Short mmCIF file of C-alpha atoms (C1' of nucleotides) in Angstrom, two decimals:
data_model
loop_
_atom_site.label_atom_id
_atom_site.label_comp_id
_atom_site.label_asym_id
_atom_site.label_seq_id
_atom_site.Cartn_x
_atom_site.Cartn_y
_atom_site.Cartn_z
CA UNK N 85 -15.11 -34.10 -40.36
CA UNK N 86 -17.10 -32.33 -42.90
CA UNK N 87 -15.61 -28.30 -43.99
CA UNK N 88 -17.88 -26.43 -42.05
CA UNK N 89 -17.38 -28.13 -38.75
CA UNK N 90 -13.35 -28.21 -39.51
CA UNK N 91 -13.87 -24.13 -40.14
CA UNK N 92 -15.35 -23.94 -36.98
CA UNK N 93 -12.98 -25.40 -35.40
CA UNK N 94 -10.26 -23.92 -36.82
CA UNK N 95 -11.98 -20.42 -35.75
CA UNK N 96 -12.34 -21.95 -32.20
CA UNK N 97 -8.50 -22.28 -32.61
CA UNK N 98 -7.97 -19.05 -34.02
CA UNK N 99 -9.55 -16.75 -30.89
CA UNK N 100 -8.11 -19.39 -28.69
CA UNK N 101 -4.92 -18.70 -29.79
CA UNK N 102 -5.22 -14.44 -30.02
CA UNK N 103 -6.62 -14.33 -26.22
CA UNK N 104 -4.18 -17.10 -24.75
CA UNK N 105 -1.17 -15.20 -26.86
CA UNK N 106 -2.25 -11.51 -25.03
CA UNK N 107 -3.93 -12.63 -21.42
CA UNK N 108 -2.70 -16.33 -21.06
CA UNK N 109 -4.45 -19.26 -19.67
CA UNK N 110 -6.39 -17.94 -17.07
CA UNK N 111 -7.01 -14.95 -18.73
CA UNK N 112 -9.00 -16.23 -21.57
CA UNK N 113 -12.62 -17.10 -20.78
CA UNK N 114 -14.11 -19.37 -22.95
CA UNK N 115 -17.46 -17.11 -23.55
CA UNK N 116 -15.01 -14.63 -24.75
CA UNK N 117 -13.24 -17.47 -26.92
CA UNK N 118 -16.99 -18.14 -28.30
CA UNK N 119 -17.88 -15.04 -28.81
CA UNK N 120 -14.86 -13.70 -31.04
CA UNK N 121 -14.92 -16.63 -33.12
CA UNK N 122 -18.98 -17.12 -33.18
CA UNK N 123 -19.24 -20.38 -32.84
CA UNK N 124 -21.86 -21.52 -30.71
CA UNK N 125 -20.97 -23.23 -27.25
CA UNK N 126 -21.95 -26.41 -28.16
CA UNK N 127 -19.43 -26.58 -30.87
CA UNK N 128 -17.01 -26.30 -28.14
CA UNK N 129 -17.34 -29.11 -27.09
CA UNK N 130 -18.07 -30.81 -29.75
CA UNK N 131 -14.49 -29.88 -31.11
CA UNK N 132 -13.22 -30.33 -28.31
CA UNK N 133 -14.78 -32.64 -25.92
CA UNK N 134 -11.73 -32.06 -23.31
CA UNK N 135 -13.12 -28.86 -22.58
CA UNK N 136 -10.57 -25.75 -22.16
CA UNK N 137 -6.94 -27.62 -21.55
CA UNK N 138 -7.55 -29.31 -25.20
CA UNK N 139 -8.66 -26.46 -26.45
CA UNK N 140 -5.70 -24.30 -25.22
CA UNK N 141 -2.96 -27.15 -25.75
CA UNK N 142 -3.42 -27.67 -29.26
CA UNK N 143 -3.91 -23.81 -30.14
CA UNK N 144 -0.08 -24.41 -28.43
CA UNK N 145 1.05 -27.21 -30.09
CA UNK N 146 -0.54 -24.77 -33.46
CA UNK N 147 1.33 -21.99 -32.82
CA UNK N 148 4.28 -24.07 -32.11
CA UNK N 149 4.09 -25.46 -35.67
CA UNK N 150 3.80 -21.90 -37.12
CA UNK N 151 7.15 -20.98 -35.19
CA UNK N 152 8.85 -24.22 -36.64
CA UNK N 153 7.84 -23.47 -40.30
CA UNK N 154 8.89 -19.99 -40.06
CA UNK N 155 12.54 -21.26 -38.70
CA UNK N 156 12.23 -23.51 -41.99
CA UNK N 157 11.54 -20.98 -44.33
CA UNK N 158 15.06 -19.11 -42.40
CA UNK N 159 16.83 -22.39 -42.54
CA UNK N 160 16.94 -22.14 -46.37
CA UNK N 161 17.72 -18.72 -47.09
CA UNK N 162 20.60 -18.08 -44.47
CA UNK N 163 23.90 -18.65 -45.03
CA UNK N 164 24.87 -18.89 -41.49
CA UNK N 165 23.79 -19.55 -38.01
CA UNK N 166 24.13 -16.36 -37.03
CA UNK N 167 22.07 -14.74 -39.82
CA UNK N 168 19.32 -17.23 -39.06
CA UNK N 169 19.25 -16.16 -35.28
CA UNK N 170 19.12 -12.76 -36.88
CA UNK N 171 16.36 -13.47 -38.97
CA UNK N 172 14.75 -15.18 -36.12
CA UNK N 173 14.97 -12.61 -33.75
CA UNK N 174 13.77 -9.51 -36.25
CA UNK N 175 10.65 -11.57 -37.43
CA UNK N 176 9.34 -11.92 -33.67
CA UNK N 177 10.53 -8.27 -33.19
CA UNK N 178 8.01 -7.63 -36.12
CA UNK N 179 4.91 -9.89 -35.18
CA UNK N 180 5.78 -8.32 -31.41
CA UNK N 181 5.63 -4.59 -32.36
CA UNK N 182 2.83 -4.76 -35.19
CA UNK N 183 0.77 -6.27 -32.78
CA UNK N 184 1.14 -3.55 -30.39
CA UNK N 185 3.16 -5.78 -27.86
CA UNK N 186 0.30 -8.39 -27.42
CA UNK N 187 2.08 -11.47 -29.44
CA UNK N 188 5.35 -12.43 -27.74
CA UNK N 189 6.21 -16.13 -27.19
CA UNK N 190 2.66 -17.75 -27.89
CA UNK N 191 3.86 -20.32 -25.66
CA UNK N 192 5.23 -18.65 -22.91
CA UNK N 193 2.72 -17.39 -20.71
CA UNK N 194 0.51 -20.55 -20.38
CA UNK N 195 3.98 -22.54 -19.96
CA UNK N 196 4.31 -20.22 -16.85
CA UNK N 197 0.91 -20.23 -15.68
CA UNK N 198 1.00 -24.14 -15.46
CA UNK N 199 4.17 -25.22 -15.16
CA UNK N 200 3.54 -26.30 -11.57
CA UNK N 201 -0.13 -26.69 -11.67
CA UNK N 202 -1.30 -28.46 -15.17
CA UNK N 203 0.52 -31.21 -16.24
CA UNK N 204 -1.12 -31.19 -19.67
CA UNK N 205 -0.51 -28.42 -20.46
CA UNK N 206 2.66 -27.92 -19.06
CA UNK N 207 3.82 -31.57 -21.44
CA UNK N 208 2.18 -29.54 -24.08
CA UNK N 209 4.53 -26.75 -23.77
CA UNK N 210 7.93 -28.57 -22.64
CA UNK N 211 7.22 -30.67 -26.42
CA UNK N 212 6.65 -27.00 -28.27
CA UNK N 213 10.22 -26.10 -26.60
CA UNK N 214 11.80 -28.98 -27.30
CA UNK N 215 10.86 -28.50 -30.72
CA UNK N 216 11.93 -25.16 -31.04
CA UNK N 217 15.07 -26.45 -29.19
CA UNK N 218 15.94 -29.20 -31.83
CA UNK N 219 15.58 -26.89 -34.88
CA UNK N 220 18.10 -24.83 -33.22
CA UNK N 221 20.28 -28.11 -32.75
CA UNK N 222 20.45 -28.91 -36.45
CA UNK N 223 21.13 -25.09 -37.44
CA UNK N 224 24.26 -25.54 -35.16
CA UNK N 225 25.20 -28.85 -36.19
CA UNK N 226 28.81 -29.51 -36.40
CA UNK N 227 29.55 -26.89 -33.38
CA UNK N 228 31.72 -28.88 -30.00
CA UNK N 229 29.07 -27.13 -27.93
CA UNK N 230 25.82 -27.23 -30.27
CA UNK N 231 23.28 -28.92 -27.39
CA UNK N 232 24.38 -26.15 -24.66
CA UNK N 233 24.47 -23.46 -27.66
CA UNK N 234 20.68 -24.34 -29.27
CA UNK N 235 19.48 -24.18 -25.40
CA UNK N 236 20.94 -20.87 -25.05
CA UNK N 237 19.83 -19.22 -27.77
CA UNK N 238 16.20 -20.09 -26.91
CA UNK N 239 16.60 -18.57 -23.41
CA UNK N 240 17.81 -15.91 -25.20
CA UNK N 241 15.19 -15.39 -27.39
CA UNK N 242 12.58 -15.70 -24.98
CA UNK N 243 14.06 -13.74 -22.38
CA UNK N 244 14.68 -10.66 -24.64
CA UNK N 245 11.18 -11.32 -26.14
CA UNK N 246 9.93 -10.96 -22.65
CA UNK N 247 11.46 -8.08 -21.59
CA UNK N 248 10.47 -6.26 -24.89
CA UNK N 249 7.24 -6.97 -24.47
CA UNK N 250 7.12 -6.12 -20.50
CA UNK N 251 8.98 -2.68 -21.55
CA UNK N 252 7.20 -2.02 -24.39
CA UNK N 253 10.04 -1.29 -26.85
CA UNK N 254 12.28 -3.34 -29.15
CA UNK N 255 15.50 -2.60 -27.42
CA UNK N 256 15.60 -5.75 -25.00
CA UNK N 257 16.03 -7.55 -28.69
CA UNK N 258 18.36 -5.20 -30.51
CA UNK N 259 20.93 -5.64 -27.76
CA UNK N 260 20.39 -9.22 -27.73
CA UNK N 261 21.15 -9.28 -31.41
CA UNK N 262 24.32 -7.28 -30.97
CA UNK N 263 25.72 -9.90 -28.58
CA UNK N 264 24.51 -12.99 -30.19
CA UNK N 265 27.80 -12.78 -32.23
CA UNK N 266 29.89 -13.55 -29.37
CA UNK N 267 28.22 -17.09 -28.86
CA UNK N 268 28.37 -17.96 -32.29
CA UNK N 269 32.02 -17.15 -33.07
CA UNK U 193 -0.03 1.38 11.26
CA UNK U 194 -0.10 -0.59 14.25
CA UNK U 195 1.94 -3.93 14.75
CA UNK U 196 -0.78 -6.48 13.92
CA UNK U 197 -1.91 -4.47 10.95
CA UNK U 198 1.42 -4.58 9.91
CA UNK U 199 1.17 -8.21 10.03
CA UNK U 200 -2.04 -8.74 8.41
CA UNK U 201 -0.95 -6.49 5.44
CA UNK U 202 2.50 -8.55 5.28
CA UNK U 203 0.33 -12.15 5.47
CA UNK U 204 -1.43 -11.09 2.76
CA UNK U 205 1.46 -9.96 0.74
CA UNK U 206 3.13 -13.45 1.44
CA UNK U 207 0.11 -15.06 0.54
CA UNK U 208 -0.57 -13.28 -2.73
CA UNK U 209 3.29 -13.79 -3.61
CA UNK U 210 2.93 -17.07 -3.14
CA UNK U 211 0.09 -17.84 -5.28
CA UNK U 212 1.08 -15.25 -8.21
CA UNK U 213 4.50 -17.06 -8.61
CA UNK U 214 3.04 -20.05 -8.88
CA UNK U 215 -0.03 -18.94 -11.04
CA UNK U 216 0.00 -15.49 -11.86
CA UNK U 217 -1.94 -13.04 -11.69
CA UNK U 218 -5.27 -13.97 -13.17
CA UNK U 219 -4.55 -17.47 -11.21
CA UNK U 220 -4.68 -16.13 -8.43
CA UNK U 221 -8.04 -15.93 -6.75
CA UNK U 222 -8.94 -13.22 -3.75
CA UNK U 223 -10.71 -16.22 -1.85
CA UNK U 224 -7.70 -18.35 -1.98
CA UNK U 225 -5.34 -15.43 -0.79
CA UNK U 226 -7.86 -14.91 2.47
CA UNK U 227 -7.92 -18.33 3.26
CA UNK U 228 -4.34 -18.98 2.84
CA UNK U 229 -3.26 -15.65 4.84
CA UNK U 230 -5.65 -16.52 7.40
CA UNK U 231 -6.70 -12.56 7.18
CA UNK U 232 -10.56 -11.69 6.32
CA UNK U 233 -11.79 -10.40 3.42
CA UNK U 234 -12.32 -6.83 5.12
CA UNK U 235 -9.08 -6.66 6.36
CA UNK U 236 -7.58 -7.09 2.53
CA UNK U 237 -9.48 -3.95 0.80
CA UNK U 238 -8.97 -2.28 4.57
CA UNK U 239 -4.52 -2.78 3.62
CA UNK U 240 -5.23 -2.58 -0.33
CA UNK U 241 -8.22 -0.29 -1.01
CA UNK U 242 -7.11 -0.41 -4.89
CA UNK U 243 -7.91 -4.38 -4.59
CA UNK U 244 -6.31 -6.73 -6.06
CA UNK U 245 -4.14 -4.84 -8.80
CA UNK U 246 -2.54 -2.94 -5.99
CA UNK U 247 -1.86 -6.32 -3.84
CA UNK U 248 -0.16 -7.58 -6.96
CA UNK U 249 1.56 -4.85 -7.71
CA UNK U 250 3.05 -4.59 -3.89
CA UNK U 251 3.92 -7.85 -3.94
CA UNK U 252 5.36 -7.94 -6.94
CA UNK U 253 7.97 -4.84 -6.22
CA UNK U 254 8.19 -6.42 -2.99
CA UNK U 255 9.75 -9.77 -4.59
CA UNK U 256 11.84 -7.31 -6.86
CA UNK U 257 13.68 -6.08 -3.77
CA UNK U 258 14.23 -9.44 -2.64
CA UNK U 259 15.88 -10.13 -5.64
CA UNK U 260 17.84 -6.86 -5.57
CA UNK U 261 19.47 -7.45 -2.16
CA UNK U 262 20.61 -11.19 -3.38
CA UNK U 263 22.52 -9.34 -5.89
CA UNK U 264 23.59 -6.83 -3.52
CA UNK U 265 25.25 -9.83 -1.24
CA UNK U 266 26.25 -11.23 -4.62
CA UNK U 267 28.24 -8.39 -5.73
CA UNK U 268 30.46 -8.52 -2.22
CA UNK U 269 31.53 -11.90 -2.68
CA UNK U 270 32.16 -12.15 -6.21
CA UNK U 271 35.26 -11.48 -7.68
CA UNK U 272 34.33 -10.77 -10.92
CA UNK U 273 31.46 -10.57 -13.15
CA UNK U 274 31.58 -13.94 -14.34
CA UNK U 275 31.12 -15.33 -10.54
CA UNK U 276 28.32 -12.70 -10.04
CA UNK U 277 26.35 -14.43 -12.71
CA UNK U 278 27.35 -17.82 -12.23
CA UNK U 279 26.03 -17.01 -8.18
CA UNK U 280 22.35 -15.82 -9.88
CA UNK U 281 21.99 -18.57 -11.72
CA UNK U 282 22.74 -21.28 -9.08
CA UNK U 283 20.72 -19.23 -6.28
CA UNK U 284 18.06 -18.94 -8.56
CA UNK U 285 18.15 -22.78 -10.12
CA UNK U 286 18.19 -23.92 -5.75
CA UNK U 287 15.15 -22.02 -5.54
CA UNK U 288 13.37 -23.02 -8.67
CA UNK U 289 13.98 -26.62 -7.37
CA UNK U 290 13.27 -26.91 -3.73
CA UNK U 291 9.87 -24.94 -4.73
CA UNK U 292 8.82 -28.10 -6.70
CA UNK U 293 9.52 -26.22 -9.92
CA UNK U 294 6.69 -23.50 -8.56
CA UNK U 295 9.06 -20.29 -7.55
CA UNK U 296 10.95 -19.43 -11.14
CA UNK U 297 10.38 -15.59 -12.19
CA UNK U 298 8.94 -14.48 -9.26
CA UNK U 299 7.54 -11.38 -11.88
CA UNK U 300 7.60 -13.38 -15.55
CA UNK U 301 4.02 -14.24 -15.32
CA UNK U 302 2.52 -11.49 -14.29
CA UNK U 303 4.43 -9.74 -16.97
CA UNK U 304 3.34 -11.40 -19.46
CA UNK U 305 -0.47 -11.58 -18.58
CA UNK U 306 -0.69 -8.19 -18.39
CA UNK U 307 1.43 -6.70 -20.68
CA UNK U 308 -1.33 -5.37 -22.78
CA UNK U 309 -4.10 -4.86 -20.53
CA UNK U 310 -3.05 -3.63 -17.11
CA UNK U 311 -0.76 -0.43 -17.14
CA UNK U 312 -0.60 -1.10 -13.47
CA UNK U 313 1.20 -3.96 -13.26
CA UNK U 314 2.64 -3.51 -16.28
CA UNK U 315 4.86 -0.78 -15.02
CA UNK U 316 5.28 -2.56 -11.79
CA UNK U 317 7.05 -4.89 -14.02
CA UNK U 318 8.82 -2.56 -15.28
CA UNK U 319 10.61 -0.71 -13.03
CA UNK U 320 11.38 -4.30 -11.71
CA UNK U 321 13.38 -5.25 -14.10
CA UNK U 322 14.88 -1.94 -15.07
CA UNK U 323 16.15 -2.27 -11.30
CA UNK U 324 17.64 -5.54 -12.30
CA UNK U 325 19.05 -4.44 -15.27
CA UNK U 326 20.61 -1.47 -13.33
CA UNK U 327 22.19 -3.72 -10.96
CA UNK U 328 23.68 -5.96 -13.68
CA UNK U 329 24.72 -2.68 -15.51
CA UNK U 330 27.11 -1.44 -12.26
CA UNK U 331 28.21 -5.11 -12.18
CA UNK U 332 29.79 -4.90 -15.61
CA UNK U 333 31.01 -0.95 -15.16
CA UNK U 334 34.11 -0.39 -17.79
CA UNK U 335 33.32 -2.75 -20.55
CA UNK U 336 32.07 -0.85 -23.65
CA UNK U 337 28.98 -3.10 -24.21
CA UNK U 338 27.74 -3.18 -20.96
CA UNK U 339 24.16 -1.75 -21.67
CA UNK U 340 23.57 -4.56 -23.96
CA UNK U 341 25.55 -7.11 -21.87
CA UNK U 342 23.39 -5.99 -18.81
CA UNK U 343 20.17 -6.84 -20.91
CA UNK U 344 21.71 -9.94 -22.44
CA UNK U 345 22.64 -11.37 -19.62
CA UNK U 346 19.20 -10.32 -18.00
CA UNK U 347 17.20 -12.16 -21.01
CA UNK U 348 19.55 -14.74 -20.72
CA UNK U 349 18.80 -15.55 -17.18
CA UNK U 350 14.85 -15.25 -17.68
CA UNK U 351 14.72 -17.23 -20.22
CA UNK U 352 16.84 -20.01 -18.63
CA UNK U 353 14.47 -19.86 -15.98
CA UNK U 354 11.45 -20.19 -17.88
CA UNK U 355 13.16 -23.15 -19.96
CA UNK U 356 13.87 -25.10 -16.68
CA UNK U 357 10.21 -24.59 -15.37
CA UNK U 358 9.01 -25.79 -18.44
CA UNK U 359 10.72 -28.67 -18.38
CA UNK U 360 10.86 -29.35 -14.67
CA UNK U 361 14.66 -29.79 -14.71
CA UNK U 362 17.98 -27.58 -14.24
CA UNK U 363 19.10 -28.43 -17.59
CA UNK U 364 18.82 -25.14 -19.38
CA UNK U 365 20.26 -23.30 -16.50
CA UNK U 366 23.48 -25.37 -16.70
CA UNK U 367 23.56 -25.01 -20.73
CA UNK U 368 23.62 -21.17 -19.75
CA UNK U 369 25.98 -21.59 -17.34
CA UNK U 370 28.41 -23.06 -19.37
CA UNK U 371 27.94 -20.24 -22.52
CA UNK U 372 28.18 -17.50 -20.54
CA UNK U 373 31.56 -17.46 -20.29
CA UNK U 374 31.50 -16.29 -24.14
CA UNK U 375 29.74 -13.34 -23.69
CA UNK U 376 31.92 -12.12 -20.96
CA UNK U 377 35.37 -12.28 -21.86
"C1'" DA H 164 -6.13 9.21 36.23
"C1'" DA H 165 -10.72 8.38 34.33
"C1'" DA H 166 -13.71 9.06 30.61
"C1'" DA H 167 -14.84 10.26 26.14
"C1'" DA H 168 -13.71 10.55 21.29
"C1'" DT H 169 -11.32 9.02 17.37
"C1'" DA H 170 -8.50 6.11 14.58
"C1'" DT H 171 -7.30 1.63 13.28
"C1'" DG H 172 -8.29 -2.84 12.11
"C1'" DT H 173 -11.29 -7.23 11.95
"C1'" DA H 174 -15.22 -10.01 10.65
"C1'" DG H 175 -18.18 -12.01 7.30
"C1'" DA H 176 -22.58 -11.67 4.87
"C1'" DC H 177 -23.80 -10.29 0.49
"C1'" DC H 178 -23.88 -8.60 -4.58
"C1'" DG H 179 -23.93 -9.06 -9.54
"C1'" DA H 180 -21.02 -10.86 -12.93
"C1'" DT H 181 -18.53 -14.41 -14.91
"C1'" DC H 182 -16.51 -18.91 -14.92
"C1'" DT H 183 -16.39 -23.91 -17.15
"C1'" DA H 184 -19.23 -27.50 -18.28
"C1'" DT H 185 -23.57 -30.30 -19.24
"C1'" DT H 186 -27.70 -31.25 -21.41
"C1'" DA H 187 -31.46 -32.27 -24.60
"C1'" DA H 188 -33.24 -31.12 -28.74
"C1'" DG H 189 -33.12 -29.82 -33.51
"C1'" DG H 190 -31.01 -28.68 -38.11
"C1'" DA H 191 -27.74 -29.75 -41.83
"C1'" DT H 192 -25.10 -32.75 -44.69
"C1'" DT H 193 -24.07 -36.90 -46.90
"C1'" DA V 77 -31.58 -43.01 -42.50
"C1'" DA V 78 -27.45 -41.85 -40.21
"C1'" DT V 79 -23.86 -39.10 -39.05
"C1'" DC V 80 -22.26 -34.58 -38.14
"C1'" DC V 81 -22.81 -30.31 -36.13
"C1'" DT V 82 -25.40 -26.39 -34.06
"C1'" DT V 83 -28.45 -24.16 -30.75
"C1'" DA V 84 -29.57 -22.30 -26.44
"C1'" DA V 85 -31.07 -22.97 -21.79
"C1'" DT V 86 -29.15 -24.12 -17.62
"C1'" DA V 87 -26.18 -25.70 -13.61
"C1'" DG V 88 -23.26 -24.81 -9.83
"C1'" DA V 89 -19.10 -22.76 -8.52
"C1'" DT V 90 -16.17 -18.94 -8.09
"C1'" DC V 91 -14.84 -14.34 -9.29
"C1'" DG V 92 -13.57 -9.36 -7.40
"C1'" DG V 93 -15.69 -6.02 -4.73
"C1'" DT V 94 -18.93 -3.51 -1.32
"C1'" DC V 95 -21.09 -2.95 2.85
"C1'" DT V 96 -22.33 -2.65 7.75
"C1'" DA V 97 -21.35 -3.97 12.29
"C1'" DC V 98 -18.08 -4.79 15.63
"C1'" DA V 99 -13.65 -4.92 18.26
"C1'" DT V 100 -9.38 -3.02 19.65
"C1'" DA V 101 -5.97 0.61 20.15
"C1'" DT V 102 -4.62 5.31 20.57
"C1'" DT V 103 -5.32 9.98 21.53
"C1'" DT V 104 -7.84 13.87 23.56
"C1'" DT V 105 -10.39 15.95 27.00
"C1'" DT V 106 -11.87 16.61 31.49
#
DNA sequence: AAAAATATGTAGACCGATCTATTAAGGATT
DNA sequence: AATCCTTAATAGATCGGTCTACATATTTTT
């Protein structure tokens, strides 16, 4: 692939990801998806000859990798589990509120828009969470109850990133934070 | 209204509840709500002359009531807080199963589609789960964290149910189960 | 009680816009 | 020359919404 077709694509990927972040999967048209990233329709498919699902599952499997480095980048400078979940939680409170509550969970609302329905999508997703899921794991390593605690923590996260977004406000996380301690003690 | 308007209009509402929880709100197509009610297309903007936004929103605060009066039996038979949650999360895991891994959140999608583009539903949403959170809040009356317990334990079950849709299984609603003993003793 | 008038609700054809996807041809890059 | 990528016209389906005509109740008037 020579640069300017992998820039295109990587634009492709970029308004992919922004629209399926605010509106979801069925909320982001793919003329709207061409026309924010000007590329022309036939690059679409060029790139991505599997039409909208591939298009849409690997701006999720992207994002997913941009969630895992940032939890590598926390890994290294906490000294604790509990500051990492910190540090986890305040970064998506940032990226949430300087976005003007558009960017929650890039994963979450196409994981509930096909869960049922899309099974490509919907493997796409499960793998992003289980992930997610296993970087938690190895942050709690040692812990009786690590497997139960790493899948907790995730609900957590995405819960409270859910109803911050839904409310409009970062309180749903700051309380979260304030309890987290409990579970990790 | 007269009785079989009132049926019509509540056809429709099971219809679009139906088809939202399973796809949400841009997922769910006008066409496929007619057919599937059996009502005509006239009869829909006759019952909801604000179109679809107002049929989602009505069935949306309609499924929030539903929920409401599960806690509402929940909170008679439960001896303490601990069993109140524990009942959620196993009514709400039988659910999420026999639906096929369709009925999770019955208002999680539509949250997060329109979030930041519909102030509609987006405060439909809202006042959903501030009900929720109200009724977890009376639940826990006397402890001296129970604002943020009510919203952690609210997070905590959304994103438990999100988890387990993902992944087609009851495994994260277990893992909760098990940890949320910590936050409530 | 019969007839007329008014709500209430049903039925479906129709509209313009938008949806995803295909196609055939041409330009750029190596 | 050969591969890579772009361009734009087009297809057919579906989208939410409007509209007019009709049927069925309910109330008012006589």
């Amino acid at each position: 692939m020579g640069q300017k077709g992998a820039e295109t694509r990587d634009r492709l990927l970029d308004a992919t990801q922004e629209s399926v972040e605010a509106a979801g999967y069925f909320g982001t048209g793919l003329n709207q998806v061409i026309t924010a990233s000007g590329a022309p329709r036939g690059s679409l498919y060029f790139h991505f000859p599997g039409g909208k699902d591939q298009l849409v599952a690997e701006s999720i499997r992207r994002a997913g990798r941009a969630i895992d480095d940032v939890m590598g980048g926390l890994a290294n400078s906490s000294a604790s589990a509990a500051e990492f979940v910190d540090g986890m939680l305040r970064h998506l409170g940032d990226r949430l509120e300087e976005s003007g509550w558009r960017k929650g969970c890039p994963v979450a609302t196409v994981a509930l828009e096909t869960a049922a329905t899309n099974d490509l999508l919907q493997e796409a997703c499960s793998e992003v969470y289980g992930s997610w899921e296993a970087a938690l794991r190895t942050q709690l390593a040692g812990r009786p109850d690590a497997d139960d605690l790493a899948v907790t923590i995730l609900a957590l996260t995405e819960g409270a990133l859910l109803l911050a977004r839904v409310h409009r406000g970062r309180g749903p996380l700051d309380s979260v934070a304030r309890q987290i301690g409990a579970l990790l003690r």
